Tab-separated table of C-alpha atoms in Angstrom:
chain	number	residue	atom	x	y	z
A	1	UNK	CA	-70.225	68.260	-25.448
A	2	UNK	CA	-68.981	67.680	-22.067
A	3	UNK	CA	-68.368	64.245	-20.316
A	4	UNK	CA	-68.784	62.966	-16.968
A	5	UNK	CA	-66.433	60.550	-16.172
A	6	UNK	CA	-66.723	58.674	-12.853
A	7	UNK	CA	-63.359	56.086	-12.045
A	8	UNK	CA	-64.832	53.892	-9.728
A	9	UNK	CA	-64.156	50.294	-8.439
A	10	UNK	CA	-65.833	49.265	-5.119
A	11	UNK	CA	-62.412	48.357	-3.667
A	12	UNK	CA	-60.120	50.641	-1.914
A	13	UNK	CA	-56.512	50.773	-2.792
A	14	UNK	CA	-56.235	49.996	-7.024
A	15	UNK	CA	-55.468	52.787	-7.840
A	16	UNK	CA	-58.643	55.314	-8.325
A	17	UNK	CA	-56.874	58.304	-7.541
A	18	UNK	CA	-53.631	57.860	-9.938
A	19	UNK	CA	-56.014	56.812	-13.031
A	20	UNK	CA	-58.068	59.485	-12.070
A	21	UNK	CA	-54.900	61.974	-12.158
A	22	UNK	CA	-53.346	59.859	-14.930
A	23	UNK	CA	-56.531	60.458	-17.476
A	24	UNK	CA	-57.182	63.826	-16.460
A	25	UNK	CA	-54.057	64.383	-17.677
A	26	UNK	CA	-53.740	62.700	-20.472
A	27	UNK	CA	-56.786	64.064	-21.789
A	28	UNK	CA	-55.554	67.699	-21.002
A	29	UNK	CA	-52.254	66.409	-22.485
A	30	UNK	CA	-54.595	65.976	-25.702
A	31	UNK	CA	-56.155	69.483	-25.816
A	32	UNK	CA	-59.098	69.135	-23.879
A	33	UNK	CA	-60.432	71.078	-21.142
A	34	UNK	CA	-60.103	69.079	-18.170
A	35	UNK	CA	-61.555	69.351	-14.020
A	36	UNK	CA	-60.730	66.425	-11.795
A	37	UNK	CA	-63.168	66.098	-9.103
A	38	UNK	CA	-62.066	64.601	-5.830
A	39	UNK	CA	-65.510	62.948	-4.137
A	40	UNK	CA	-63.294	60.720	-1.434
A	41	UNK	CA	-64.801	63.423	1.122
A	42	UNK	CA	-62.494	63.396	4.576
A	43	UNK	CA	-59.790	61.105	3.142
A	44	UNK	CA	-58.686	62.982	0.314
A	45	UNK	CA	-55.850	62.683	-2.027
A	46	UNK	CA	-56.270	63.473	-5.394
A	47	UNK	CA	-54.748	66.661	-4.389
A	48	UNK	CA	-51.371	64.898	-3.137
A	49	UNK	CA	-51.342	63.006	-6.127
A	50	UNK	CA	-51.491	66.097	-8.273
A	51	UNK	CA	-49.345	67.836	-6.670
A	52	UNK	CA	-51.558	70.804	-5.300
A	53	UNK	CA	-51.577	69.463	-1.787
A	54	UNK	CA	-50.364	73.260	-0.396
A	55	UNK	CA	-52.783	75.006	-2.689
A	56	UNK	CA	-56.146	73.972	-1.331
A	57	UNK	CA	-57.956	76.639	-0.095
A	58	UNK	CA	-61.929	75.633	-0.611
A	59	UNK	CA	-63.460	73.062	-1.403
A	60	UNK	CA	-66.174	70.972	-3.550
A	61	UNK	CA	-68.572	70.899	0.170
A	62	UNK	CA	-67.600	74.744	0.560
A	63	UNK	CA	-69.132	74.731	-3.060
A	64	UNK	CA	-72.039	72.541	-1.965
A	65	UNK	CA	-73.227	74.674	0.923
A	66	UNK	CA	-72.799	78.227	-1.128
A	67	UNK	CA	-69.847	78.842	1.077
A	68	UNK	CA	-67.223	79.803	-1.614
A	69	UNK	CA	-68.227	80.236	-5.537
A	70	UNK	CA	-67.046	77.452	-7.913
A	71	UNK	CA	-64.014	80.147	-9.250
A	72	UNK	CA	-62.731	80.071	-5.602
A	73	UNK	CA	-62.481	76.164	-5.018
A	74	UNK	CA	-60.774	75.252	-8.723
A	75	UNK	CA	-57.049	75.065	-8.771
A	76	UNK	CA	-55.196	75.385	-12.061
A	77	UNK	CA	-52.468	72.683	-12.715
A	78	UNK	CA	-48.923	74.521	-13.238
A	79	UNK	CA	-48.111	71.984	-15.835
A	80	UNK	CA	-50.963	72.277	-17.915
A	81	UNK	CA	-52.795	75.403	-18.450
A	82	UNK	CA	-56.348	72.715	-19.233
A	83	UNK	CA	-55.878	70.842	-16.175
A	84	UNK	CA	-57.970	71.649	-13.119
A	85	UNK	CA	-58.690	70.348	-9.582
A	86	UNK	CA	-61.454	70.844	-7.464
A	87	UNK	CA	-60.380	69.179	-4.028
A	88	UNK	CA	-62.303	67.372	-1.540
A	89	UNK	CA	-63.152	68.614	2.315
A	90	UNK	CA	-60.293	66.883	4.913
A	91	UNK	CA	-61.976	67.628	7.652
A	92	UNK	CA	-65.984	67.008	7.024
A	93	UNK	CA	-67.764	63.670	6.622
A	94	UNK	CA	-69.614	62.678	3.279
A	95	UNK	CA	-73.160	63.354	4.583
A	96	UNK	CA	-71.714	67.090	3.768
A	97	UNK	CA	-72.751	66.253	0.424
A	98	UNK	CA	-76.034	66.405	-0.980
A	99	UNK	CA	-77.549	64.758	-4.184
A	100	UNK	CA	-79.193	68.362	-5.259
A	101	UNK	CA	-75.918	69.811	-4.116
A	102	UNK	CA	-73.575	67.497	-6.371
A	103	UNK	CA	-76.088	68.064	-9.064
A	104	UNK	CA	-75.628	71.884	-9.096
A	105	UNK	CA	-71.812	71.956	-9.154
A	106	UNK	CA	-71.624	69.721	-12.078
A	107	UNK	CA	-74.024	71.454	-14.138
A	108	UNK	CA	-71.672	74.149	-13.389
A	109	UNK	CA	-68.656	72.345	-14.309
A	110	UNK	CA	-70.651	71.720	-17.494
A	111	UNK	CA	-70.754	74.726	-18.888
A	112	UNK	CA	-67.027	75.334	-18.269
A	113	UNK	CA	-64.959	72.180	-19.020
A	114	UNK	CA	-64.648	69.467	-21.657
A	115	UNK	CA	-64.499	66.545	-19.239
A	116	UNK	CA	-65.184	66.139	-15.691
A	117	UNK	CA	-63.329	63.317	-14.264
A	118	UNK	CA	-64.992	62.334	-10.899
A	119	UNK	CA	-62.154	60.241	-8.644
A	120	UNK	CA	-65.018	58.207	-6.496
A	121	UNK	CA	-64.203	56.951	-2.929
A	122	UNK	CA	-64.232	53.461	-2.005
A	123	UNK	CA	-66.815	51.366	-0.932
A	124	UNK	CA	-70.922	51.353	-2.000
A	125	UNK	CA	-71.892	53.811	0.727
A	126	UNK	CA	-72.830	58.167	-0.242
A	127	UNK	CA	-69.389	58.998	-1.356
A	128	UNK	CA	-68.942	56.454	-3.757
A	129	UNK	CA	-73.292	56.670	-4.994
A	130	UNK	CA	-72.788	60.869	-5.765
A	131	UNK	CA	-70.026	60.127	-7.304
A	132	UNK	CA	-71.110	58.475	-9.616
A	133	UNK	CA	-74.436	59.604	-9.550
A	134	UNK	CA	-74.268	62.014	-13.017
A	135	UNK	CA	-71.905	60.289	-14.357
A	136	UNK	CA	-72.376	59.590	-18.801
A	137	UNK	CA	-68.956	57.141	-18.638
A	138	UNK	CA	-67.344	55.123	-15.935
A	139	UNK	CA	-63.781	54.124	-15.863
A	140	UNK	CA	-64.406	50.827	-13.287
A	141	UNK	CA	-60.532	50.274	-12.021
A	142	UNK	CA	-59.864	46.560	-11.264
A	143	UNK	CA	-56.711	44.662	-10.311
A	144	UNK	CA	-56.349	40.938	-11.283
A	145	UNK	CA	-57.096	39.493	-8.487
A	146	UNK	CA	-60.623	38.103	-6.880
A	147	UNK	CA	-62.179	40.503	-4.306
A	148	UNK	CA	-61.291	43.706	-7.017
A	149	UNK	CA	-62.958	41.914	-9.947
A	150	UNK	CA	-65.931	40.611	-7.518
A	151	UNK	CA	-66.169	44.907	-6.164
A	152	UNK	CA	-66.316	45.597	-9.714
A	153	UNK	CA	-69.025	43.589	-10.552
A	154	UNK	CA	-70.831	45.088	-7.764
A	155	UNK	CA	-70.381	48.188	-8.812
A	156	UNK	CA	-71.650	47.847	-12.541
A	157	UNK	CA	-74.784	46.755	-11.352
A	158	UNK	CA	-74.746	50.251	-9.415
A	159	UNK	CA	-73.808	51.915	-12.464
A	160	UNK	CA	-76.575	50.083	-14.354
A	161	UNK	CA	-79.189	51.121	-11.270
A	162	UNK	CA	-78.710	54.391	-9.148
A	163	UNK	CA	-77.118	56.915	-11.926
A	164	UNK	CA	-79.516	59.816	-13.055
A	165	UNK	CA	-78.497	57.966	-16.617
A	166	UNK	CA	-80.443	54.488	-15.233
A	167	UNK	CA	-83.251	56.133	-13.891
A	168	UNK	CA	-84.020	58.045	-17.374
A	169	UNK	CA	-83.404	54.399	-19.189
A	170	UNK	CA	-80.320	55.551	-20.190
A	171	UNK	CA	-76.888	53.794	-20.096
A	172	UNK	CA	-73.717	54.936	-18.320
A	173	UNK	CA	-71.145	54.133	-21.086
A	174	UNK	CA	-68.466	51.585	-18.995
A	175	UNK	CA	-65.153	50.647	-19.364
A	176	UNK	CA	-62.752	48.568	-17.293
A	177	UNK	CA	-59.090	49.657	-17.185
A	178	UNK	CA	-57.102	46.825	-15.176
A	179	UNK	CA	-54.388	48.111	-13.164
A	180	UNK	CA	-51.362	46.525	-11.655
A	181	UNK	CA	-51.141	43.849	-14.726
A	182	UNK	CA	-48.087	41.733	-14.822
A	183	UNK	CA	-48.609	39.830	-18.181
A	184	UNK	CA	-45.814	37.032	-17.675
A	185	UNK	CA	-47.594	36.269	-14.292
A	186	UNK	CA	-50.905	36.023	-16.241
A	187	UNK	CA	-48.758	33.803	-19.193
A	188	UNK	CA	-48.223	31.672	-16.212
A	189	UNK	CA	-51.191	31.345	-14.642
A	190	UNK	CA	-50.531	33.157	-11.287
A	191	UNK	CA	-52.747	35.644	-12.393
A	192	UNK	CA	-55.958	36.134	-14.060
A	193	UNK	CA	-55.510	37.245	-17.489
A	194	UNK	CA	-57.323	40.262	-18.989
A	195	UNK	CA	-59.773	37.860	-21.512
A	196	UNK	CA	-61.086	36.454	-17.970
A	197	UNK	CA	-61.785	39.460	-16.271
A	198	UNK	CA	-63.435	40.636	-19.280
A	199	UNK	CA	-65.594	37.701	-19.775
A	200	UNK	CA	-66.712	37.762	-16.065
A	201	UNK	CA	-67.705	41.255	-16.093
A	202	UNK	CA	-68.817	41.448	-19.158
A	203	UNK	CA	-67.801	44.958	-19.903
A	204	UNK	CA	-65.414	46.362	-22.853
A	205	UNK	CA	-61.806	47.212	-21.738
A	206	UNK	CA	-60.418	50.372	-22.016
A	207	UNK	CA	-56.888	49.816	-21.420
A	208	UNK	CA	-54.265	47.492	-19.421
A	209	UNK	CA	-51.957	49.873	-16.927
A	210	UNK	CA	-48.865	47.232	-16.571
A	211	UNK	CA	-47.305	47.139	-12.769
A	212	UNK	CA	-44.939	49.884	-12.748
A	213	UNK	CA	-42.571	51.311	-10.034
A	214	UNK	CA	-43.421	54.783	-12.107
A	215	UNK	CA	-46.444	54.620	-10.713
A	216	UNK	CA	-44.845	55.318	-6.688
A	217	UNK	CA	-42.053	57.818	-8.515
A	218	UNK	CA	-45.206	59.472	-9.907
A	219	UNK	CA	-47.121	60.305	-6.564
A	220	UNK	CA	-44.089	60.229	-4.351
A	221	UNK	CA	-43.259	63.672	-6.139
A	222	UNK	CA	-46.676	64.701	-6.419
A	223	UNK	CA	-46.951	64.383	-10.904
A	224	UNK	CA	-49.491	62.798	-12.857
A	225	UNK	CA	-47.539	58.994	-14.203
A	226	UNK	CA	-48.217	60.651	-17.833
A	227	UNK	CA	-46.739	64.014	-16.624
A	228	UNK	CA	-43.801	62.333	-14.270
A	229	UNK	CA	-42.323	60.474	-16.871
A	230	UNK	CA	-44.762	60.325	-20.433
A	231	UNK	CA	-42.525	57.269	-21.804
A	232	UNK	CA	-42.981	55.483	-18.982
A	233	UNK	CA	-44.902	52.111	-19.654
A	234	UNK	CA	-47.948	53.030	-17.299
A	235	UNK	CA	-48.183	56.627	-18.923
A	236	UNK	CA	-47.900	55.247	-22.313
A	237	UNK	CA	-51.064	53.037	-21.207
A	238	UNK	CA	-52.522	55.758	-19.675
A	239	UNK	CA	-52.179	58.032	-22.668
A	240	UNK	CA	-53.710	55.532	-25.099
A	241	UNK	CA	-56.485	54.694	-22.703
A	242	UNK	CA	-56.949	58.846	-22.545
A	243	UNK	CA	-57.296	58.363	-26.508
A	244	UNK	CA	-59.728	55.880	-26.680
A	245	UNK	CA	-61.711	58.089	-24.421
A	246	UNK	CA	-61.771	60.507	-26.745
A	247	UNK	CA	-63.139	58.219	-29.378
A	248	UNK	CA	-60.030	57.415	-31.116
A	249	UNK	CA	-59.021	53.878	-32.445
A	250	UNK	CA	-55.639	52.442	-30.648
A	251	UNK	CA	-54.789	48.775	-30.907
A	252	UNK	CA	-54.896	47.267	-27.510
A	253	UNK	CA	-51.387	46.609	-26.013
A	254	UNK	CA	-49.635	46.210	-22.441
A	255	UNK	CA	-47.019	48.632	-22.899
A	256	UNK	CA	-43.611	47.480	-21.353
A	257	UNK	CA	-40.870	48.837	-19.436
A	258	UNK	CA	-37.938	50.027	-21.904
A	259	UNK	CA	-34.613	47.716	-20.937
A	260	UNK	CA	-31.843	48.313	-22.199
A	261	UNK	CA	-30.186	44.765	-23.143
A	262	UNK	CA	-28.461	44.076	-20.278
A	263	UNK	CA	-31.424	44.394	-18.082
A	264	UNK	CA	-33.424	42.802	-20.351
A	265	UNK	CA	-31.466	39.496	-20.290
A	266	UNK	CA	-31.306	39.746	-16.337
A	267	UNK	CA	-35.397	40.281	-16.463
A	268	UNK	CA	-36.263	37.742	-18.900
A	269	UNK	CA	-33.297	35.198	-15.971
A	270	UNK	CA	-35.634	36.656	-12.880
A	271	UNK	CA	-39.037	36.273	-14.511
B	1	UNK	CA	-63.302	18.140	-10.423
B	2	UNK	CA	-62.543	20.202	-12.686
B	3	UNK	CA	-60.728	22.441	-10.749
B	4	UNK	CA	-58.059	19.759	-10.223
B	5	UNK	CA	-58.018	19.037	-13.918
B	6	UNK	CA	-57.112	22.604	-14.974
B	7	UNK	CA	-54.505	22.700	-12.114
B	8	UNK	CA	-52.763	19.216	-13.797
B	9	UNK	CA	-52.916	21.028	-17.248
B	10	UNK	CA	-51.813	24.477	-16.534
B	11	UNK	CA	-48.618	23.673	-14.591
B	12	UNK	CA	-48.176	23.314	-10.433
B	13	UNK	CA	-47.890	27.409	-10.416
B	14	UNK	CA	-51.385	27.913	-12.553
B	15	UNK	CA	-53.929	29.536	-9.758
B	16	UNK	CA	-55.337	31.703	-12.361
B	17	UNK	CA	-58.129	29.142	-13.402
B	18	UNK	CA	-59.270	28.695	-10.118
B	19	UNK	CA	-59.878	32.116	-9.597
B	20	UNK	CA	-61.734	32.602	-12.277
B	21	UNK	CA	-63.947	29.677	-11.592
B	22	UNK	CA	-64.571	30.753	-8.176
B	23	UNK	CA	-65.601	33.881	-9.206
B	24	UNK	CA	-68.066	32.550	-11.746
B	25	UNK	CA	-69.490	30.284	-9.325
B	26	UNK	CA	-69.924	33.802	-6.541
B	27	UNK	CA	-71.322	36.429	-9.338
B	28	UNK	CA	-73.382	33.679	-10.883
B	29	UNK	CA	-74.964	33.951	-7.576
B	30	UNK	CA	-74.465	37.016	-6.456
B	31	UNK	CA	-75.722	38.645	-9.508
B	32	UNK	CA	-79.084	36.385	-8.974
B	33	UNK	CA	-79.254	37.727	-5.548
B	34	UNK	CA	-79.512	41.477	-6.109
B	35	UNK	CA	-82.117	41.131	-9.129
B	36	UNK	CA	-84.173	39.308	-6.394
B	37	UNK	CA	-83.759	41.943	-4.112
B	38	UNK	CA	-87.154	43.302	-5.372
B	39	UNK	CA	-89.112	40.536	-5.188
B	40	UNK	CA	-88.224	39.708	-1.683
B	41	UNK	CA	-89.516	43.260	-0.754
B	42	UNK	CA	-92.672	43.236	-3.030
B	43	UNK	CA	-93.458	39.486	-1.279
B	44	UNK	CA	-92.549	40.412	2.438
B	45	UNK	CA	-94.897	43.865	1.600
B	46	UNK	CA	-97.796	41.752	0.767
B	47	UNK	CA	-97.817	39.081	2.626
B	48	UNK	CA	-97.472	41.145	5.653
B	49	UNK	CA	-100.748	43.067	4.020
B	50	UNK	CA	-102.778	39.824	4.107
B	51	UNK	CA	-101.891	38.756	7.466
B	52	UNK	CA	-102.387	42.129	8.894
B	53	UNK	CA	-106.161	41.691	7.729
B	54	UNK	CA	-106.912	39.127	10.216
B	55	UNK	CA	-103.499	39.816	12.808
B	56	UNK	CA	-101.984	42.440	14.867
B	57	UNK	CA	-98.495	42.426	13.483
B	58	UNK	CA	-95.290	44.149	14.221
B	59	UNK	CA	-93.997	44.559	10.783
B	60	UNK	CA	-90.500	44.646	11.679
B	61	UNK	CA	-91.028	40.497	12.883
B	62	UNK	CA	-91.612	39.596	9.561
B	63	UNK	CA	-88.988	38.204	7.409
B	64	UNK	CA	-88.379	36.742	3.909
B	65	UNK	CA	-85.656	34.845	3.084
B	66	UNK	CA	-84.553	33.234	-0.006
B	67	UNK	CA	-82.680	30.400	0.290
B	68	UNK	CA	-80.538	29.171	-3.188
B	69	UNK	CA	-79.848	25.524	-3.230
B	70	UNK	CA	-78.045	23.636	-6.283
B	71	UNK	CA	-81.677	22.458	-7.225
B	72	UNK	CA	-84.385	23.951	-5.179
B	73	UNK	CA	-84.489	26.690	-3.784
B	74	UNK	CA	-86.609	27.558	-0.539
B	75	UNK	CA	-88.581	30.841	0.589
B	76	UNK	CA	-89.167	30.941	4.361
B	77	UNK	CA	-91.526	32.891	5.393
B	78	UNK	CA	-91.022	33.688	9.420
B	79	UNK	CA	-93.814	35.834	11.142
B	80	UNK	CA	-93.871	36.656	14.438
B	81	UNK	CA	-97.362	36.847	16.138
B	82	UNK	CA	-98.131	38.200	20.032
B	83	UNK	CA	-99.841	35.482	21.935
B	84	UNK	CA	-102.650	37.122	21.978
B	85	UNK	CA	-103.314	37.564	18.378
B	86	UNK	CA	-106.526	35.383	17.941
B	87	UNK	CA	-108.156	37.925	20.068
B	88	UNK	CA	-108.613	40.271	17.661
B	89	UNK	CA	-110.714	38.806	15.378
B	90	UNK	CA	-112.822	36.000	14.588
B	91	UNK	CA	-111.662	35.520	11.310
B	92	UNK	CA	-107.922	34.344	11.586
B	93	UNK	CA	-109.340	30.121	11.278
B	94	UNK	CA	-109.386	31.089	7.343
B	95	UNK	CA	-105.969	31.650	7.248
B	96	UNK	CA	-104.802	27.942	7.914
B	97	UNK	CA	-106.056	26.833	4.187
């Protein structure tokens, strides 16, 4: 049966739009078949991130509005045959998009994919309510640090509230995957660690995405982390995190960079 | 107090703690806040309902606040009223008990 998966967060900038491209991925990496949905409507860039920046021809509000058919807007990945895209509008506003609307193209979407990963703008306003407004699981991205985890707190409580899910009684099924994680900060108590952000927002974790200079190589060249480099530490996290999405058990580690010895003594000396 | 304390035991560096205590302290409230939201709305609706029995009200001067202290909290209730309001009717003398 098909998921909805929104990755939200409240806060702009921790990384929405490479988890969303990271777990699409992944989960297309994994067999499934697999349409990332860019919602960030006039500031889009899941299609830079992916790669398919030059490809673009229509768009989800093109969809919306009857404009262009659904076949006309999705772009196939040319890495994996699974892996779709259906970019956002650059040049309208988010009042382009319509509850009803939304609600039509998914049910679409439905019938032809596996999962349907929904990369949700920032902020609480339209954008960020549609996209997470049919939504069965949420990804809620957070970064150690105060005003991400207080935005993601906010944003449960939207989860638990203005989803078609809430309103039937229903729960969205959430998970928080912390981004930008530098355990021996958090050993030292520069950062908060991940058994504090999970206690505050009270909300199972679905994996830990370790800070990662991969993750700029990634985008800079326009590849998925887990496509860019799959033995990287963030696409290794990414990858299990994909995994446990898809219902399987995987212990719960921060994967770290590969050193060889050298650099490994000279990290351990700067750290 | 405690925030001090945790500093002294976690090292000079440790800043960690009092993040997380500050955010308690916020979504604690926070949190409390929103699930309130409701009953500020229901209680603005209705009192604005009685008053408008006996007053010629603007309902956009009438506001409900909720004020969270450590141990009370205080609702204010601020209505604004034209000055001619008692002209209306004779019944608005009730309203003082």
């Amino acid at each position: 049966m098909t998921k909805v998966l929104v990755v939200t967060s409240g806060k702009g900038g921790v990384g929405k739009t490479t988890s969303t491209a990271a777990l699409g991925a992944a989960l297309a990496q994994g067999g499934q078949s697999v349409v990332v949905v860019d919602f960030d409507v006039g500031l889009r860039n899941l299609d830079l991130v992916m790669g398919a920046e030059r490809r673009v021809v229509f768009d989800l509000i093109n969809v919306v509005q009857g404009v262009a058919k659904l076949s006309q807007a999705l772009i196939r990945d040319k890495r994996l045959e699974n892996l779709w895209l259906l970019p956002a509008s650059q040049t309208r506003d988010k009042d382009a998009l319509t509850d009803e609307g939304v609600g039509r193209v998914i049910a679409e979407l439905r019938s032809r994919f596996d999962w349907i990963v929904c990369d949700s703008p920032a902020g609480i306003e339209r954008g960020a309510t549609l996209a997470m407004r049919y939504a069965d699981e949420a990804v809620i991205v957070t970064n150690p640090e105060v005003s991400s985890v207080r935005d993601s707190d906010r944003i449960i409580g939207m989860l638990d509230s203005k989803t078609v899910k809430a309103e039937r009684g229903e729960r969205v099924e959430k998970h928080v995957l912390i981004t930008r994680y530098d355990p021996a900060r958090a050993a030292r108590g520069e950062m908060l660690n991940i058994d504090d952000i999970l206690e505050i927002l009270a909300t199972p974790l679905l994996g830990i995405i370790p800070e990662s200079q991969d993750v700029l190589k990634a985008s800079n060249v326009g590849t998925p982390v887990t496509l860019n480099n799959a033995e990287s530490a963030p696409a290794r996290a990414y990858i299990d995190a994909a995994r446990r999405l898809m219902g399987e058990q995987v212990a719960m580690t921060v994967p770290a960079e590969r050193k060889g010895f050298m650099n490994r003594l000279l990290g351990r000396r700067a750290a | 107090m405690s925030m001090n304390l945790l500093r002294l035991f976690s090292g000079r560096n440790a800043s960690a703690p009092v993040a997380r205590e500050r955010l308690q302290i916020l979504l604690a409230h926070e949190r409390g806040l929103l699930g309130q939201s409701d009953l500020l709305a229901t209680l603005r609706e209705e009192i604005l309902a009685v008053v408008s029995k006996h007053v010629v009200l603007d309902p956009d001067k009438v506001m409900v606040k909720l004020e969270r202290g450590k141990t009370v909290s205080t609702l204010e209730v601020d209505i604004e009223v034209p000055n001619n309001f008692d002209k209306k009717a004779p019944t608005e003398k009730r309203m003082a008990g």
